[in-house]
Each structure stands twice: as C-alpha cells, then as structure tokens.
PDB file of C-alpha atoms in Angstrom:
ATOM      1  CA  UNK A 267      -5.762 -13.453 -10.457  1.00 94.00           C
ATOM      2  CA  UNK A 268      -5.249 -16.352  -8.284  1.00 97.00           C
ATOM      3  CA  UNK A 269      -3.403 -16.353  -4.800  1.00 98.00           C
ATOM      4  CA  UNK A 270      -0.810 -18.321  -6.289  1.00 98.00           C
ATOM      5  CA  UNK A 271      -0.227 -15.491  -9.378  1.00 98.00           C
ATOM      6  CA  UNK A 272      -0.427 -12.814  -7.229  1.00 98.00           C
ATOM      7  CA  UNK A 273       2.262 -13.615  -5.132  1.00 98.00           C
ATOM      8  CA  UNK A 274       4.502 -14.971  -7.991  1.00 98.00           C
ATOM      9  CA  UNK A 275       3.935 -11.173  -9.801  1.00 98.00           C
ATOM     10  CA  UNK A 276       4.456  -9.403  -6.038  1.00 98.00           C
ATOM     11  CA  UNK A 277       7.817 -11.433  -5.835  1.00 98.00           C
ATOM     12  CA  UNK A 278       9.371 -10.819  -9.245  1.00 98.00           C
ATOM     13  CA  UNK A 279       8.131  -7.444  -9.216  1.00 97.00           C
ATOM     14  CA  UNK A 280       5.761  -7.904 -11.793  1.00 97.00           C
ATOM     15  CA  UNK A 281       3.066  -6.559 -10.370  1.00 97.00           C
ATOM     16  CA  UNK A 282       2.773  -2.853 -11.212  1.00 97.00           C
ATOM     17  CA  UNK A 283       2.557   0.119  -9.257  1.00 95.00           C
ATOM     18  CA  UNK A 284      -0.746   0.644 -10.457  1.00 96.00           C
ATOM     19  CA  UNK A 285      -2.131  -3.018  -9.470  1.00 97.00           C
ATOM     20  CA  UNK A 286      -0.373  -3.042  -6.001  1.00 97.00           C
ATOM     21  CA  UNK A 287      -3.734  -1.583  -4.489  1.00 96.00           C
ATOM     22  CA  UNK A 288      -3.788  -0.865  -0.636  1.00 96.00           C
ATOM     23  CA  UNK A 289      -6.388  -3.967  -1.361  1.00 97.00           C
ATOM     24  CA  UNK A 290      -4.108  -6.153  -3.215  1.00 98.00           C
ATOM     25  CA  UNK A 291      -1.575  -5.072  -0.632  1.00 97.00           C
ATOM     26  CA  UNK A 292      -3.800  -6.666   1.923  1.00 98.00           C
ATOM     27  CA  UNK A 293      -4.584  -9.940   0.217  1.00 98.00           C
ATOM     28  CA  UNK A 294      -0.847 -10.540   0.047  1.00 98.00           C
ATOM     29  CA  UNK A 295      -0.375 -10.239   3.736  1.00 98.00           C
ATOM     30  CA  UNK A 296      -3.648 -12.304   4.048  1.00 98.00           C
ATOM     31  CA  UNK A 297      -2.261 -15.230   1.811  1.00 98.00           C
ATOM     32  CA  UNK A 298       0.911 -15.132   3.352  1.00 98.00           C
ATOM     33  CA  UNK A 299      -0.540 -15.871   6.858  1.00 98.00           C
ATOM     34  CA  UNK A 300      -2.830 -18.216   5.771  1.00 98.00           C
ATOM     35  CA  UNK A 301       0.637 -19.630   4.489  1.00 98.00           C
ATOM     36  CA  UNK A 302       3.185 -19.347   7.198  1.00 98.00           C
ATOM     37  CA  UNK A 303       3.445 -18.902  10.958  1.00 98.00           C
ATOM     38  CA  UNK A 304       2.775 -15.594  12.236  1.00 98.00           C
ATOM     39  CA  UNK A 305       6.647 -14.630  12.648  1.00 97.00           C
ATOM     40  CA  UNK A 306       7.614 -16.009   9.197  1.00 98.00           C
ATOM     41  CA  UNK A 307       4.810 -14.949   7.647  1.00 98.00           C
ATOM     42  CA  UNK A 308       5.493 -10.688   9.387  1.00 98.00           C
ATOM     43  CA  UNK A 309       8.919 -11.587   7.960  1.00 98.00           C
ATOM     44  CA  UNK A 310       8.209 -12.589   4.301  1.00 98.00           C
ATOM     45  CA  UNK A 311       5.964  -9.661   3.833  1.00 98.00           C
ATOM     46  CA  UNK A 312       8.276  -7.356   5.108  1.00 97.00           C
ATOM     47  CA  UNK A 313      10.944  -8.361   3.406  1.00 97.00           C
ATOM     48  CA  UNK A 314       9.197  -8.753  -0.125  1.00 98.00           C
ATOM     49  CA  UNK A 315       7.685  -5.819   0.029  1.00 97.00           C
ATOM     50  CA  UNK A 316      10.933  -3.566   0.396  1.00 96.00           C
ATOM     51  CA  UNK A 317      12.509  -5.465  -2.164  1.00 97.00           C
ATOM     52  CA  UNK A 318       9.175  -4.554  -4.722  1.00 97.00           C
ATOM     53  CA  UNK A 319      10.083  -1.123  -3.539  1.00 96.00           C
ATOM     54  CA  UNK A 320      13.309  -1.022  -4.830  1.00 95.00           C
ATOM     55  CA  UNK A 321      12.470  -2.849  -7.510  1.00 96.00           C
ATOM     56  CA  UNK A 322       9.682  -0.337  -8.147  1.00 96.00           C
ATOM     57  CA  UNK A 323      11.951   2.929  -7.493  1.00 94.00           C
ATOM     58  CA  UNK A 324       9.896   3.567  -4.049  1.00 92.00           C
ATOM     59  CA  UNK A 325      12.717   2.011  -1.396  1.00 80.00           C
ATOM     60  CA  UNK A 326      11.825   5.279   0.973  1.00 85.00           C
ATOM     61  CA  UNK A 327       8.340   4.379   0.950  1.00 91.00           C
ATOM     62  CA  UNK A 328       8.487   1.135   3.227  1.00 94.00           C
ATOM     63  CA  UNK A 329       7.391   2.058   6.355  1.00 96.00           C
ATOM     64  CA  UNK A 330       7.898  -0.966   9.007  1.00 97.00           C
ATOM     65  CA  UNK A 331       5.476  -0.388  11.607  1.00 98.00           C
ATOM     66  CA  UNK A 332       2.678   0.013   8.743  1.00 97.00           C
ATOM     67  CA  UNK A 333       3.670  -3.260   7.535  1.00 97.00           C
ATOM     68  CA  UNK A 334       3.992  -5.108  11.099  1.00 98.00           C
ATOM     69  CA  UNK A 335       0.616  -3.553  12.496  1.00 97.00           C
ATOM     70  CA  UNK A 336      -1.123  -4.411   9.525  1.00 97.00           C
ATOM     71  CA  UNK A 337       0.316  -8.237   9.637  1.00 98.00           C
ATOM     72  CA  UNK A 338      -0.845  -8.465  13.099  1.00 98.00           C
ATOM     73  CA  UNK A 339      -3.900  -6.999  12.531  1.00 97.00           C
ATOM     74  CA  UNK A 340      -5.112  -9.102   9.298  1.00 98.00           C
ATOM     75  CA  UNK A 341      -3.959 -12.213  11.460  1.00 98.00           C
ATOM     76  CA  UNK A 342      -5.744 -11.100  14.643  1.00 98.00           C
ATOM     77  CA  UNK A 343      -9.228 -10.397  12.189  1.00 98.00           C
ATOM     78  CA  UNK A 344      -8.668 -13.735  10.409  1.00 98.00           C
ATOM     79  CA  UNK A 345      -8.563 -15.223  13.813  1.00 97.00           C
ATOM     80  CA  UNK A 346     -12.043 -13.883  14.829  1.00 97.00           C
ATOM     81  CA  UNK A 347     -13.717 -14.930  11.145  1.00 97.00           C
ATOM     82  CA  UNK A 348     -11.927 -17.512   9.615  1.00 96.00           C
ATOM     83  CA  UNK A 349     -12.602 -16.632   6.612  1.00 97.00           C
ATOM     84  CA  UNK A 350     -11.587 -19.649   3.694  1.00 97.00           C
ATOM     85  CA  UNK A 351     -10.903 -16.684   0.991  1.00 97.00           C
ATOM     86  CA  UNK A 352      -9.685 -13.071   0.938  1.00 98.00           C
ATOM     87  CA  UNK A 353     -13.051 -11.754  -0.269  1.00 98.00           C
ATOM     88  CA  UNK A 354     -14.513 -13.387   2.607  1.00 98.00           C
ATOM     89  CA  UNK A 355     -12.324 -11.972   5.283  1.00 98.00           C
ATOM     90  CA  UNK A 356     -12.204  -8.467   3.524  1.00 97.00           C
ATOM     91  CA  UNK A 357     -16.655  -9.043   3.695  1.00 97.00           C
ATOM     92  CA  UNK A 358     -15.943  -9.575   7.225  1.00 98.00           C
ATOM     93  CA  UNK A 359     -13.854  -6.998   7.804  1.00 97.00           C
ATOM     94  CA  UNK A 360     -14.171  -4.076   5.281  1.00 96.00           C
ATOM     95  CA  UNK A 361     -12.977  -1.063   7.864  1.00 95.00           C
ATOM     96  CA  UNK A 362      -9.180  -2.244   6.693  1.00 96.00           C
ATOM     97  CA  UNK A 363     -10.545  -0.939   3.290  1.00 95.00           C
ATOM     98  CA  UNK A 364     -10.909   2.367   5.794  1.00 92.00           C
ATOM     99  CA  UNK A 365      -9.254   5.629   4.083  1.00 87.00           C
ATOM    100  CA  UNK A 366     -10.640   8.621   6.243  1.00 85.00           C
ATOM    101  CA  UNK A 367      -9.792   8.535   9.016  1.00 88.00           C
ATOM    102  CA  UNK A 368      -6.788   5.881   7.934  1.00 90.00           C
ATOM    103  CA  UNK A 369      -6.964   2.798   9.573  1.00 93.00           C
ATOM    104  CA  UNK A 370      -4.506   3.019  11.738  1.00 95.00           C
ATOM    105  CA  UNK A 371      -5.307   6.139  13.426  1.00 94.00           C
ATOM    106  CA  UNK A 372      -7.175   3.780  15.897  1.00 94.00           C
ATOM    107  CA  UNK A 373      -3.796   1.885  16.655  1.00 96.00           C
ATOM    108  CA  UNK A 374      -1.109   4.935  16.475  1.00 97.00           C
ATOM    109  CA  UNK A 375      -0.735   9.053  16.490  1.00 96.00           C
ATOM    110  CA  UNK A 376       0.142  10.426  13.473  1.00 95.00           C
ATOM    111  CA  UNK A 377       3.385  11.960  14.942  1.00 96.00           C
ATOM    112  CA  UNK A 378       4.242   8.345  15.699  1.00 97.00           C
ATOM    113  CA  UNK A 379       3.932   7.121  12.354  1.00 96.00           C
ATOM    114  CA  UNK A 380       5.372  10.039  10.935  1.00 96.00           C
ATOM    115  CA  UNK A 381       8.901   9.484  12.246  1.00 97.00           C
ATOM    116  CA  UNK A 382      11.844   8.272  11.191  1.00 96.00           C
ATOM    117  CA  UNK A 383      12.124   5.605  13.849  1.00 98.00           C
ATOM    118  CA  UNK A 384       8.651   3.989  13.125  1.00 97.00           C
ATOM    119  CA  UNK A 385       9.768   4.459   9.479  1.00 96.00           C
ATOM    120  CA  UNK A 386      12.686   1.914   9.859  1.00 96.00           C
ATOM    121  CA  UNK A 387      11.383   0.304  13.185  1.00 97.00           C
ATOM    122  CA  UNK A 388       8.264  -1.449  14.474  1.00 97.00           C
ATOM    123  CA  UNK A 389       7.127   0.000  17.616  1.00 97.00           C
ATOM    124  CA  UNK A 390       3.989  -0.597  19.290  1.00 97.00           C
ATOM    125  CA  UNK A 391       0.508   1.225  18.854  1.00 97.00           C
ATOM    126  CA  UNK A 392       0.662   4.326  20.996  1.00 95.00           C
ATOM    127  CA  UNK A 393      -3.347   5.757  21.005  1.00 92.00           C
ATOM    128  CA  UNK A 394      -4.414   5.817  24.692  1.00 76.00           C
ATOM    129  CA  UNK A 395      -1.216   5.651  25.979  1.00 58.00           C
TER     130      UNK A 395
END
C-alpha cells in the first residue's frame, strides 16, 4: 500500500482494525510529518485518529499523550536519520517496534499513562523526574 492509500483508508475509516498495526500506526504519523509542520502534523494525527476510533467503535481507546509522545518522538528520530521512506526510518530505528518493555516506559511511569488526565491530556514524560 502506498503512503498516499494508506492515509486515504486511515481517513475514511477504511482501514480495518486488523490492518491498523502499532506499525501501520507509526507510518501514518511518519507520513504525516514528512507532510506537515510539526504542530499541524501532532494535530492531524490526533485528530484522525479519534475520529477512526469512533468510526471503529474504540472512541475510549485514544489516549492523547500516547499519540503526542509518539509524534514527537518519530519527528525527533526522523530528525537524527533522515530517512527518504518509512522502512528506512523504521531500519533506523526499530526499538519503536519495542513491545516489552513498551516503548514508552523510557519516556513515562505507568501510573502516568494510566490516568485519566494523560488519557484526555498531553502531559510531559515524567521518568527521572
């Protein structure tokens, strides 16, 4: 699937539950920073991806600091490599592909991301504070 399909199926809901991989989730935040500035591209994603969602019966599943951090992140990485395609910067960078311990564990406690206000909020990373 191109870039171009991809985000045509993620933004008519198209794309299944099955296909939207942690991966695929990725590559969508990756295409839409290589698309948009930083801010518009956080906000696209963010916004897309609640409406999939809901589209997809999962609206209490979006979780905004796991979408921010991960924005910021991917952008940060493709910074550093500069990677021309997704499998290139995922080559370059395959601890986002991370499951155990999660990713994120480096960036935030899991109290933090378990709450409510991270939930519906994007707060900062809080490991070492």
């Amino acid at each position: 699937m191109t870039d171009d399909e991809l985000i045509e199926a993620f933004e008519s809901h198209r794309l299944t539950r099955e296909a939207f991989t942690h991966e695929a989730h990725l590559r969508v935040g990756w295409i839409y920073l290589q698309r948009l500035p930083l801010g518009e591209a956080c906000d696209t994603m963010a916004r897309e991806l609640l409406a999939w969602d809901i589209a997809h019966g999962l609206g209490d599943r979006y979780h905004e600091t796991v979408t921010w951090a991960f924005m910021f992140i991917i952008h940060e990485k493709q910074l550093a490599c500069g990677a021309k395609t997704f499998d290139a910067f995922l080559e370059a960078n395959p601890d986002l592909m991370r499951k155990s311990p999660p990713f994120l564990a480096g960036y935030y406690k899991d109290a933090t991301l378990e709450s409510e206000l991270a939930r519906k909020n994007f707060l900062l990373p809080d490991v070492g504070r």
